[in-house]
Coordinates of C-alpha atoms in Angstrom, one line a residue:
Chain A
M1 CA -113.0 10.6 36.7
T2 CA -109.4 9.7 36.0
A3 CA -107.1 11.6 38.3
A4 CA -104.6 14.0 36.6
I5 CA -102.0 12.6 39.0
R6 CA -102.3 9.5 41.1
V7 CA -99.6 8.5 43.6
E8 CA -100.1 5.2 45.5
Q9 CA -97.8 4.1 48.3
V10 CA -94.6 5.4 46.8
F11 CA -91.4 4.7 48.6
K12 CA -87.9 5.9 47.6
R13 CA -84.7 5.6 49.5
F14 CA -81.3 7.3 48.8
G15 CA -79.0 5.2 50.9
S16 CA -80.2 5.6 54.5
V17 CA -82.4 8.6 53.7
R18 CA -86.1 7.9 53.1
A19 CA -86.9 10.5 50.5
L20 CA -90.4 9.3 49.9
N21 CA -92.0 7.3 52.7
G22 CA -95.4 5.9 51.6
I23 CA -96.9 8.9 49.7
D24 CA -100.5 8.7 48.6
L25 CA -101.9 11.5 46.6
D26 CA -104.7 12.2 44.1
I27 CA -104.8 15.4 42.1
Q28 CA -107.9 16.0 40.0
P29 CA -107.9 17.4 36.4
G30 CA -108.1 21.2 36.4
E31 CA -106.8 21.7 39.9
F32 CA -104.2 24.2 40.9
F33 CA -102.4 22.2 43.5
G34 CA -99.6 23.2 45.8
L35 CA -96.9 20.9 47.1
L36 CA -95.1 22.5 50.0
G37 CA -92.5 21.4 52.5
P38 CA -89.1 22.3 53.9
N39 CA -85.9 21.5 52.0
G40 CA -85.4 17.8 51.8
A41 CA -89.1 17.0 52.4
G42 CA -89.3 15.0 49.1
K43 CA -91.1 17.4 46.8
T44 CA -88.5 17.3 44.0
T45 CA -88.0 13.5 44.4
L46 CA -91.8 13.1 44.0
I47 CA -91.8 15.3 40.9
S48 CA -88.8 13.4 39.5
A49 CA -90.6 10.1 40.1
L50 CA -93.6 11.5 38.2
A51 CA -91.4 12.6 35.4
G52 CA -89.5 9.4 35.1
L53 CA -86.2 11.0 36.2
S54 CA -86.2 8.9 39.3
R55 CA -87.5 5.4 39.9
P56 CA -89.4 4.7 43.1
D57 CA -88.4 1.6 45.1
S58 CA -92.1 0.6 45.3
G59 CA -95.5 2.0 44.7
R60 CA -97.3 3.3 41.6
L61 CA -97.5 6.7 39.9
A62 CA -99.9 7.6 37.0
I63 CA -100.5 10.7 35.0
M64 CA -103.9 11.0 33.4
G65 CA -104.3 7.3 34.0
F66 CA -101.1 6.3 32.3
D67 CA -98.6 4.4 34.5
V68 CA -95.2 6.2 34.4
E69 CA -93.3 2.9 34.2
T70 CA -95.4 0.6 32.1
D71 CA -96.9 3.2 29.9
Y72 CA -94.2 5.8 30.1
R73 CA -94.5 7.2 26.6
A74 CA -98.2 8.1 27.0
A75 CA -97.6 9.3 30.6
R76 CA -94.7 11.6 29.6
R77 CA -96.8 13.2 26.8
Q78 CA -99.3 14.2 29.4
L79 CA -96.7 16.0 31.6
G80 CA -94.8 19.2 31.3
V81 CA -92.1 19.9 33.9
V82 CA -90.4 23.2 34.7
P83 CA -87.3 22.1 36.5
Q84 CA -86.0 23.8 39.6
E85 CA -82.5 24.4 38.3
L86 CA -81.9 27.1 35.7
V87 CA -80.6 24.7 33.0
F88 CA -80.2 25.3 29.3
D89 CA -78.3 24.0 26.2
P90 CA -75.7 26.6 25.3
F91 CA -75.4 25.4 21.7
F92 CA -78.9 26.5 20.6
S93 CA -81.1 29.6 20.2
V94 CA -84.4 29.9 22.0
R95 CA -86.4 28.8 18.9
E96 CA -84.1 25.9 18.2
T97 CA -84.4 24.8 21.8
L98 CA -88.2 24.8 21.6
E99 CA -88.3 23.1 18.2
N100 CA -86.0 20.4 19.5
Q101 CA -88.2 19.9 22.5
A102 CA -91.3 19.6 20.3
G103 CA -89.5 17.0 18.2
Y104 CA -88.6 15.0 21.2
Y105 CA -92.3 14.7 22.1
G106 CA -93.0 13.4 18.6
I107 CA -94.4 16.6 17.1
D108 CA -93.5 16.8 13.4
P109 CA -92.3 20.1 12.0
S110 CA -95.4 21.9 10.6
R111 CA -97.0 25.2 10.3
Q112 CA -99.1 24.4 13.4
R113 CA -96.0 23.6 15.4
R114 CA -94.3 26.9 14.4
A115 CA -97.5 28.8 15.1
W116 CA -97.8 27.2 18.6
I117 CA -94.1 28.0 19.4
D118 CA -94.7 31.6 18.2
E119 CA -97.7 31.8 20.5
I120 CA -95.8 30.6 23.5
L121 CA -92.9 33.0 22.7
D122 CA -95.4 35.8 22.5
N123 CA -97.2 34.9 25.7
L124 CA -94.0 34.7 27.6
D125 CA -92.6 37.9 26.1
L126 CA -89.8 36.0 24.4
T127 CA -90.5 36.9 20.7
S128 CA -87.7 39.4 20.6
K129 CA -85.3 36.8 21.9
A130 CA -86.4 33.9 19.6
D131 CA -83.1 33.8 17.7
A132 CA -80.8 34.7 20.6
N133 CA -78.5 32.0 21.9
M134 CA -79.5 30.7 25.3
R135 CA -76.2 31.7 26.8
T136 CA -76.9 35.4 26.1
L137 CA -80.2 35.5 28.0
S138 CA -80.7 36.8 31.5
G139 CA -81.7 34.5 34.4
G140 CA -85.3 35.6 34.1
M141 CA -85.4 35.0 30.4
K142 CA -83.9 31.6 30.8
R143 CA -86.6 30.8 33.3
R144 CA -89.3 31.8 30.8
V145 CA -87.7 29.5 28.2
L146 CA -87.9 26.6 30.7
V147 CA -91.6 27.3 31.1
A148 CA -92.0 27.5 27.3
Q149 CA -90.2 24.1 26.9
A150 CA -92.6 22.5 29.4
L151 CA -95.6 23.8 27.3
V152 CA -94.4 23.0 23.8
H153 CA -96.1 19.7 23.6
R154 CA -99.4 21.0 25.1
P155 CA -99.4 18.8 28.2
P156 CA -102.6 18.7 30.2
V157 CA -100.6 18.5 33.4
I158 CA -97.9 21.0 34.2
V159 CA -95.5 20.8 37.2
L160 CA -93.6 23.9 38.2
D161 CA -90.8 23.1 40.6
E162 CA -90.0 26.4 42.4
P163 CA -90.4 28.5 39.2
T164 CA -90.0 31.8 40.9
A165 CA -86.9 31.2 42.9
G166 CA -84.6 34.1 42.2
V167 CA -87.0 35.8 39.8
D168 CA -87.8 39.5 39.9
V169 CA -91.2 40.8 40.8
E170 CA -92.2 41.7 37.2
L171 CA -91.5 38.3 35.8
R172 CA -93.2 36.7 38.7
Q173 CA -96.4 38.6 38.0
T174 CA -96.2 37.8 34.2
L175 CA -95.5 34.1 35.0
W176 CA -98.4 33.8 37.4
Q177 CA -100.8 35.6 35.0
F178 CA -99.8 33.1 32.3
V179 CA -100.0 30.1 34.6
R180 CA -103.4 31.2 35.9
R181 CA -104.7 31.4 32.3
L182 CA -103.4 27.9 31.6
N183 CA -105.3 26.7 34.6
E184 CA -108.4 28.5 33.5
D185 CA -108.0 26.8 30.1
G186 CA -108.2 23.4 31.9
H187 CA -104.6 22.5 32.6
T188 CA -103.8 20.9 35.9
I189 CA -101.1 22.8 37.6
V190 CA -98.8 21.4 40.4
L191 CA -96.7 24.0 42.1
T192 CA -93.9 23.7 44.6
T193 CA -92.6 27.0 46.1
H194 CA -91.1 28.4 49.2
Y195 CA -93.1 31.6 48.7
L196 CA -96.1 30.6 50.7
E197 CA -98.0 33.7 49.8
E198 CA -97.9 32.6 46.2
A199 CA -99.2 29.2 47.1
E200 CA -102.0 30.7 49.2
N201 CA -103.1 33.0 46.4
L202 CA -102.9 30.5 43.6
C203 CA -103.6 27.0 44.9
G204 CA -107.0 25.6 45.5
R205 CA -105.6 22.6 47.4
I206 CA -102.3 22.1 49.2
A207 CA -100.3 19.1 50.4
M208 CA -97.5 19.6 52.9
L209 CA -94.7 17.1 52.9
K210 CA -92.2 16.4 55.6
A211 CA -89.6 13.6 55.7
G212 CA -91.1 12.0 52.6
Q213 CA -94.7 11.9 54.0
V214 CA -97.8 13.9 53.4
V215 CA -98.5 15.6 56.8
A216 CA -101.3 17.9 55.7
L217 CA -103.6 17.8 52.7
D218 CA -106.7 19.9 52.3
T219 CA -108.2 22.9 50.4
T220 CA -106.4 26.1 51.1
P221 CA -109.3 27.7 53.0
N222 CA -109.7 24.6 55.2
L223 CA -106.0 24.5 56.0
L224 CA -106.1 28.2 56.9
S225 CA -109.1 27.8 59.2
R226 CA -107.8 24.5 60.8
F227 CA -104.3 25.6 61.5
S228 CA -104.3 29.3 61.5
S229 CA -106.4 32.1 63.0
H230 CA -107.1 35.8 62.7
T231 CA -105.1 38.0 64.9
L232 CA -106.0 41.2 66.8
R233 CA -103.0 43.4 67.5
L234 CA -103.4 46.3 69.9
R235 CA -101.5 48.7 72.0
T236 CA -103.1 49.8 75.3
A237 CA -102.2 52.1 78.2
S238 CA -101.8 49.1 80.4
D239 CA -99.3 46.4 79.6
K240 CA -101.1 43.6 81.5
P241 CA -104.2 42.5 79.7
A242 CA -104.8 39.8 82.3
Q243 CA -105.4 42.5 84.8
L244 CA -108.1 44.0 82.5
G245 CA -110.4 41.1 83.5
M246 CA -109.7 38.8 80.6
T247 CA -110.3 35.2 81.3
Q248 CA -108.0 32.4 80.1
E249 CA -110.8 31.2 77.7
L250 CA -111.0 34.6 76.2
I251 CA -107.3 34.8 75.6
R252 CA -106.8 31.8 73.3
E253 CA -103.3 32.8 72.4
K254 CA -101.4 36.0 73.1
T255 CA -98.0 37.2 72.7
Q256 CA -96.4 40.5 73.8
E257 CA -94.0 42.4 71.6
R258 CA -91.7 44.3 74.0
P259 CA -90.8 47.0 74.3
S260 CA -93.3 48.3 71.8
G261 CA -96.3 47.5 74.1
W262 CA -98.2 45.7 71.3
W263 CA -100.3 42.7 72.2
T264 CA -101.3 40.1 69.7
F265 CA -104.4 37.9 70.3
A266 CA -105.4 35.0 68.1
F267 CA -109.1 34.3 67.4
A268 CA -111.0 32.1 65.1
H269 CA -114.2 34.1 64.5
F270 CA -114.8 37.8 64.4
D271 CA -117.4 37.6 67.1
E272 CA -114.6 36.9 69.6
I273 CA -113.3 40.4 69.2
E274 CA -116.2 42.1 70.9
P275 CA -115.9 40.5 74.4
L276 CA -112.1 41.1 74.2
L277 CA -112.6 44.8 73.5
A278 CA -115.3 45.0 76.1
C279 CA -112.9 43.8 78.8
I280 CA -110.5 46.6 77.9
R281 CA -113.3 49.2 77.7
N282 CA -114.8 48.0 81.1
A283 CA -111.4 48.3 82.7
G284 CA -111.3 51.9 81.6
C285 CA -108.2 51.3 79.5
M286 CA -107.6 53.2 76.4
I287 CA -106.6 51.5 73.1
D288 CA -103.9 53.5 71.4
E289 CA -103.7 51.5 68.2
L290 CA -105.5 48.4 66.8
E291 CA -104.9 46.1 63.8
I292 CA -106.6 42.9 62.5
G293 CA -104.5 40.3 60.7
K294 CA -105.8 37.6 58.3
P295 CA -104.7 34.0 58.7
D296 CA -101.8 33.0 56.4
L297 CA -100.2 29.9 55.0
E298 CA -97.0 30.7 56.8
D299 CA -98.7 30.2 60.1
V300 CA -100.2 26.9 58.9
F301 CA -96.8 25.8 57.6
V302 CA -95.0 26.6 60.8
R303 CA -97.7 25.0 62.9
V304 CA -97.8 21.8 60.8
M305 CA -94.1 21.4 60.8
Q306 CA -93.9 22.0 64.6
E307 CA -96.6 19.4 65.2
Q308 CA -94.6 17.0 63.1
N309 CA -91.4 17.7 65.1
Q310 CA -93.2 17.1 68.4
E311 CA -94.7 13.9 66.9
Q312 CA -91.2 12.7 66.0
V313 CA -89.9 13.5 69.5
R314 CA -92.8 11.6 71.1
T315 CA -92.2 8.5 68.9
A316 CA -88.4 8.6 69.2
Chain B
M1 CA -86.9 -1.7 19.1
N2 CA -89.1 -2.9 16.2
H3 CA -90.7 0.5 16.1
L4 CA -87.3 2.1 15.6
F5 CA -86.5 -0.1 12.7
L6 CA -89.9 0.1 11.0
K7 CA -90.2 3.9 11.1
P8 CA -87.8 6.1 13.0
S9 CA -89.7 8.1 15.6
R10 CA -89.8 11.9 15.5
G11 CA -88.1 11.8 18.9
F12 CA -85.2 9.7 17.6
I13 CA -84.8 11.8 14.5
T14 CA -84.8 15.1 16.5
L15 CA -82.3 13.8 19.0
F16 CA -80.0 12.6 16.2
Y17 CA -80.4 15.9 14.4
K18 CA -79.7 17.8 17.6
E19 CA -76.5 15.8 18.3
V20 CA -75.3 16.4 14.8
L21 CA -76.1 20.1 15.0
R22 CA -74.3 20.3 18.3
F23 CA -70.9 19.3 16.8
W24 CA -71.5 21.1 13.6
K25 CA -72.1 24.4 15.3
V26 CA -68.6 24.3 16.7
A27 CA -67.0 22.7 13.6
A28 CA -63.8 24.6 14.1
Q29 CA -63.3 22.7 17.3
T30 CA -64.9 19.4 16.4
V31 CA -63.9 19.0 12.7
A32 CA -61.2 21.4 11.6
A33 CA -59.0 20.9 14.7
P34 CA -58.7 17.1 14.5
V35 CA -58.1 17.4 10.7
L36 CA -55.2 19.8 11.4
T37 CA -53.8 17.4 14.1
A38 CA -53.8 14.5 11.6
L39 CA -52.2 16.7 9.0
L40 CA -49.4 17.6 11.4
Y41 CA -48.8 13.9 12.2
L42 CA -48.6 13.2 8.6
L43 CA -46.2 16.1 7.8
I44 CA -43.8 15.1 10.6
F45 CA -43.8 11.4 10.2
S46 CA -43.7 11.5 6.4
H47 CA -40.8 14.0 6.5
V48 CA -38.8 11.8 8.9
L49 CA -39.6 8.3 7.6
A50 CA -41.0 8.5 4.1
S51 CA -37.6 8.0 2.3
H52 CA -36.6 5.1 4.6
V53 CA -39.6 2.9 5.1
E54 CA -42.0 0.9 3.0
V55 CA -44.8 -1.2 4.5
H56 CA -46.6 -4.0 2.7
G57 CA -44.9 -2.7 -0.5
V58 CA -46.6 0.7 0.0
P59 CA -44.6 3.9 0.6
Y60 CA -44.8 4.9 4.3
T61 CA -46.7 8.2 3.7
A62 CA -49.4 6.4 1.8
F63 CA -49.5 3.6 4.4
L64 CA -49.9 6.2 7.2
V65 CA -52.9 8.1 5.6
P66 CA -55.6 5.4 6.2
G67 CA -54.3 4.9 9.7
L68 CA -54.6 8.5 10.5
V69 CA -58.0 8.7 8.9
M70 CA -59.3 5.8 11.0
M71 CA -57.7 7.1 14.1
S72 CA -59.5 10.4 13.6
V73 CA -62.8 8.6 13.0
L74 CA -62.4 6.6 16.2
Q75 CA -61.2 9.4 18.5
N76 CA -63.9 11.8 17.3
A77 CA -66.7 9.3 17.5
F78 CA -65.7 8.7 21.1
A79 CA -65.4 12.4 21.8
N80 CA -68.9 13.1 20.4
T81 CA -71.0 10.9 22.7
S82 CA -68.8 11.2 25.7
S83 CA -68.5 15.0 25.7
S84 CA -72.1 15.6 24.8
L85 CA -73.3 13.4 27.7
I86 CA -70.8 14.7 30.3
Q87 CA -71.6 18.3 29.4
S88 CA -75.3 17.7 29.6
K89 CA -74.9 15.9 32.9
V90 CA -72.7 18.6 34.4
T91 CA -74.8 21.5 33.2
G92 CA -78.1 19.7 34.0
N93 CA -79.6 20.0 30.5
L94 CA -79.8 16.2 30.1
V95 CA -83.2 16.6 31.7
F96 CA -84.5 17.8 28.4
V97 CA -83.9 14.5 26.7
L98 CA -84.8 12.4 29.7
L99 CA -88.3 13.9 30.2
P100 CA -89.7 13.2 26.7
P101 CA -91.1 9.9 25.6
I102 CA -87.8 8.6 24.0
S103 CA -87.0 5.0 24.6
H104 CA -83.6 3.8 25.7
N105 CA -83.1 2.2 22.3
E106 CA -83.9 5.4 20.5
F107 CA -81.6 7.3 22.9
F108 CA -78.8 4.9 22.2
A109 CA -79.3 4.9 18.4
A110 CA -79.5 8.7 18.1
Y111 CA -76.3 9.3 20.1
V112 CA -74.3 6.5 18.5
L113 CA -75.3 7.4 14.9
A114 CA -74.5 11.1 15.6
S115 CA -71.0 10.0 16.8
V116 CA -70.6 7.9 13.6
A117 CA -71.6 11.0 11.6
R118 CA -68.9 13.1 13.3
G119 CA -66.3 10.4 12.9
L120 CA -67.1 10.1 9.1
V121 CA -67.1 13.9 8.6
V122 CA -63.7 14.2 10.4
G123 CA -62.3 11.1 8.6
A124 CA -63.4 12.5 5.2
G125 CA -61.8 15.8 6.1
V126 CA -58.5 14.1 7.0
L127 CA -58.7 12.0 3.8
V128 CA -59.2 15.1 1.7
V129 CA -56.3 17.1 3.1
T130 CA -53.9 14.2 3.2
T131 CA -54.7 12.7 -0.1
W132 CA -51.9 14.4 -2.1
F133 CA -49.2 13.2 0.3
G134 CA -49.4 9.6 -0.9
A135 CA -50.8 7.9 -3.9
L136 CA -53.8 6.1 -2.4
S137 CA -55.6 3.4 -4.1
Y138 CA -59.1 2.3 -3.2
A139 CA -58.9 -1.5 -3.6
A140 CA -62.1 -2.3 -1.7
P141 CA -64.3 0.8 -1.0
L142 CA -67.0 -1.2 0.7
W143 CA -64.5 -2.4 3.3
I144 CA -63.4 1.2 3.8
L145 CA -67.0 2.3 4.5
A146 CA -67.9 -0.8 6.6
F147 CA -64.9 -0.4 8.9
A148 CA -65.3 3.4 9.2
V149 CA -69.0 3.0 10.2
M150 CA -68.3 0.0 12.5
G151 CA -65.3 1.6 14.1
G152 CA -67.2 4.9 14.7
A153 CA -70.1 2.9 16.2
I154 CA -67.8 1.0 18.6
M155 CA -66.1 4.1 19.8
G156 CA -69.4 6.1 19.9
T157 CA -70.8 3.3 22.1
L158 CA -67.7 3.3 24.3
G159 CA -68.0 7.1 24.6
M160 CA -71.6 6.6 25.8
I161 CA -70.4 4.3 28.5
A162 CA -67.7 6.8 29.5
G163 CA -70.1 9.7 29.4
I164 CA -72.7 7.9 31.5
W165 CA -70.1 6.6 34.0
A166 CA -68.1 9.8 34.4
E167 CA -69.4 12.4 36.9
K168 CA -66.6 15.0 36.3
Y169 CA -64.5 16.1 33.4
D170 CA -61.3 14.7 34.9
Q171 CA -62.9 11.2 35.1
L172 CA -63.7 11.4 31.4
A173 CA -60.2 12.7 30.7
A174 CA -58.7 9.7 32.5
F175 CA -60.9 7.3 30.4
Q176 CA -59.7 9.1 27.3
N177 CA -56.0 9.3 28.2
F178 CA -55.5 5.9 29.8
L179 CA -57.7 3.8 27.6
I180 CA -58.7 5.3 24.3
L181 CA -55.4 7.0 23.5
P182 CA -53.2 3.9 24.2
L183 CA -55.7 1.7 22.3
T184 CA -55.6 3.9 19.2
F185 CA -51.9 4.7 19.3
L186 CA -50.9 1.0 19.8
S187 CA -53.1 -0.3 17.1
G188 CA -51.0 -0.1 14.0
V189 CA -51.8 3.5 13.0
F190 CA -48.1 4.3 12.5
Y191 CA -46.8 0.8 11.8
S192 CA -47.6 -2.7 10.7
I193 CA -47.7 -5.2 13.6
A194 CA -45.5 -7.5 11.4
S195 CA -42.7 -5.2 12.3
L196 CA -43.2 -5.8 16.0
P197 CA -41.5 -8.5 18.2
P198 CA -43.7 -11.7 18.6
F199 CA -44.7 -10.7 22.1
W200 CA -46.1 -7.3 21.1
Q201 CA -47.7 -8.9 18.1
Q202 CA -49.6 -11.1 20.4
V203 CA -50.5 -8.2 22.7
S204 CA -51.8 -6.2 19.6
H205 CA -54.2 -9.1 18.8
W206 CA -56.0 -8.3 22.0
N207 CA -56.5 -4.7 21.0
P208 CA -59.9 -4.4 19.1
V209 CA -58.8 -1.1 17.5
F210 CA -56.0 -2.9 15.7
Y211 CA -58.6 -4.9 13.7
M212 CA -60.5 -1.7 12.8
I213 CA -57.3 0.0 11.5
D214 CA -56.1 -3.1 9.7
G215 CA -59.4 -3.8 8.0
F216 CA -59.8 -0.2 7.1
R217 CA -56.3 -0.1 5.5
Y218 CA -57.2 -3.3 3.6
G219 CA -59.9 -1.3 1.9
F220 CA -57.3 1.0 0.4
F221 CA -54.4 -1.3 -0.4
G222 CA -55.9 -4.8 -0.6
V223 CA -53.2 -6.1 1.9
S224 CA -53.4 -6.4 5.6
D225 CA -51.9 -8.2 8.6
I226 CA -55.2 -10.1 9.2
S227 CA -58.0 -11.1 6.9
P228 CA -60.6 -8.3 6.7
W229 CA -63.3 -10.9 7.5
V230 CA -61.7 -11.8 10.7
S231 CA -61.3 -8.1 11.6
F232 CA -64.9 -7.4 10.7
L233 CA -66.1 -10.3 12.9
V234 CA -64.0 -9.1 15.8
G235 CA -65.3 -5.6 15.4
L236 CA -68.9 -6.8 15.2
L237 CA -68.5 -8.9 18.3
C238 CA -67.1 -5.8 20.2
L239 CA -70.0 -3.7 18.9
V240 CA -72.6 -6.3 20.0
I241 CA -71.0 -6.6 23.5
L242 CA -70.6 -2.9 24.1
S243 CA -74.1 -2.2 22.7
F244 CA -75.6 -4.8 25.0
I245 CA -73.8 -3.2 28.0
T246 CA -74.9 0.3 27.1
L247 CA -78.5 -0.6 26.3
N248 CA -78.7 -2.4 29.6
T249 CA -77.2 0.6 31.4
L250 CA -79.6 3.0 29.8
K251 CA -82.6 0.7 30.5
R252 CA -81.7 0.6 34.2
G253 CA -81.2 4.3 34.2
Y254 CA -77.7 3.9 35.8
K255 CA -76.4 7.4 36.8
L256 CA -79.1 9.0 34.6
R257 CA -82.4 8.2 36.3
A258 CA -81.7 8.1 40.0

């Protein structure tokens, strides 16, 4: 099957900075894919290279099998990009903006084009603003227009570069509902975001970038199980769990939150909880409060980035 | 390129239309203001000099009108491409025309033709409001049209180079004030170079805008400092060189596609 996005050994330098350092990536059609990383990791540079806004020094990028350099017209028709910056053309209304954008992609004015633009406006709650000048819209509304512009030529692959940065909760929900529906309809979605909870909820697969390299790439559940763990938080009468007869093997990872008296234990499987609680019970210690926490992408992200930092220190 | 000439693509047509609409939506600033400026020049110069000067056997006011029309065509064609590009770069909305499947040839043609359109609209406006100041003749209308279109295309192309190169408004203003303004003012808009000392006559021959003004004026009066054919060839050469530079710049993505 032709990959929705194929990135092969892509390098890009800006002066002495290696923005992309040998990226290899395959994203399959219909995936909801997350591209995560700290600022300066190379996410936006990679998106720019895919969109033809930036030219890699070497390597190959293709969208739905079309090379972004040698077959750029076909490649760009396959791709819709929602840029990170809140940009707009102040001379035009929302409808004019969308009609212009459709025209740039070679779509002739027709009843179908108008109907599709009306449908997008309706789906993004923009119908009442269709004839308003872009300057008069709020930030959230402008963000919606950016999404509409990316969809106007019905691309099979949609890239959203931090689409919810600075967006209120209501719009965020509306946007994700809409994007989820697009994904269910078969569109490939690539998302970059600093809101890791969003990525965790939406993305089936995630790549983490650091210093222009892919440092982790897996399905979201696999990443969570590989790099993160469940946590058991409890508060006991004693503040020294080691004295409760717990062995080092039992306590895989613990932290103490002073002065609250809370202890946090990390565990991979639920069957590890019972021996831990048994130790406390056998020591005759009372548990005042207890909570179980799920693994989250933030842990994974922090862990992966820390490992990379240590790796860099070792190789330096 | 062939594709463009055989059947203009929808992308090219839309970009051209958008660029025309962009200046038309603010016509008070982009059309009416330069027409008023040209009218003020004419009022002042004709009041001061009309009774004293005759050039090529033509009253000074009549001589001045084609020069002012052409100056307006040139300056506004330059302003259209340069201001559109710098605004789009600074505000970031250039991304909307860089993302779609528009070739660098189509991009170039759309911006330059829109600048020619603005030049012609402003030029026509200046001609209309100044026409009763001097008895104009139209000795060779095809030359008028040819020089107006070519002059607009040259300055539109130069505006593209300036718009691509400049990263800030003050850089563009420097380009405009230190290159375009001297080139247009010292090109024979207000005088015939025959009235200049020999040294300055020689200097004027190195100014391509002089050929545009002189050839354009030939279209009205049938007299000029230089043969219109020579002026046309000089203009054509300038257009070819500037187009080559601009197309090459766009193809490489210089300052547009990092």
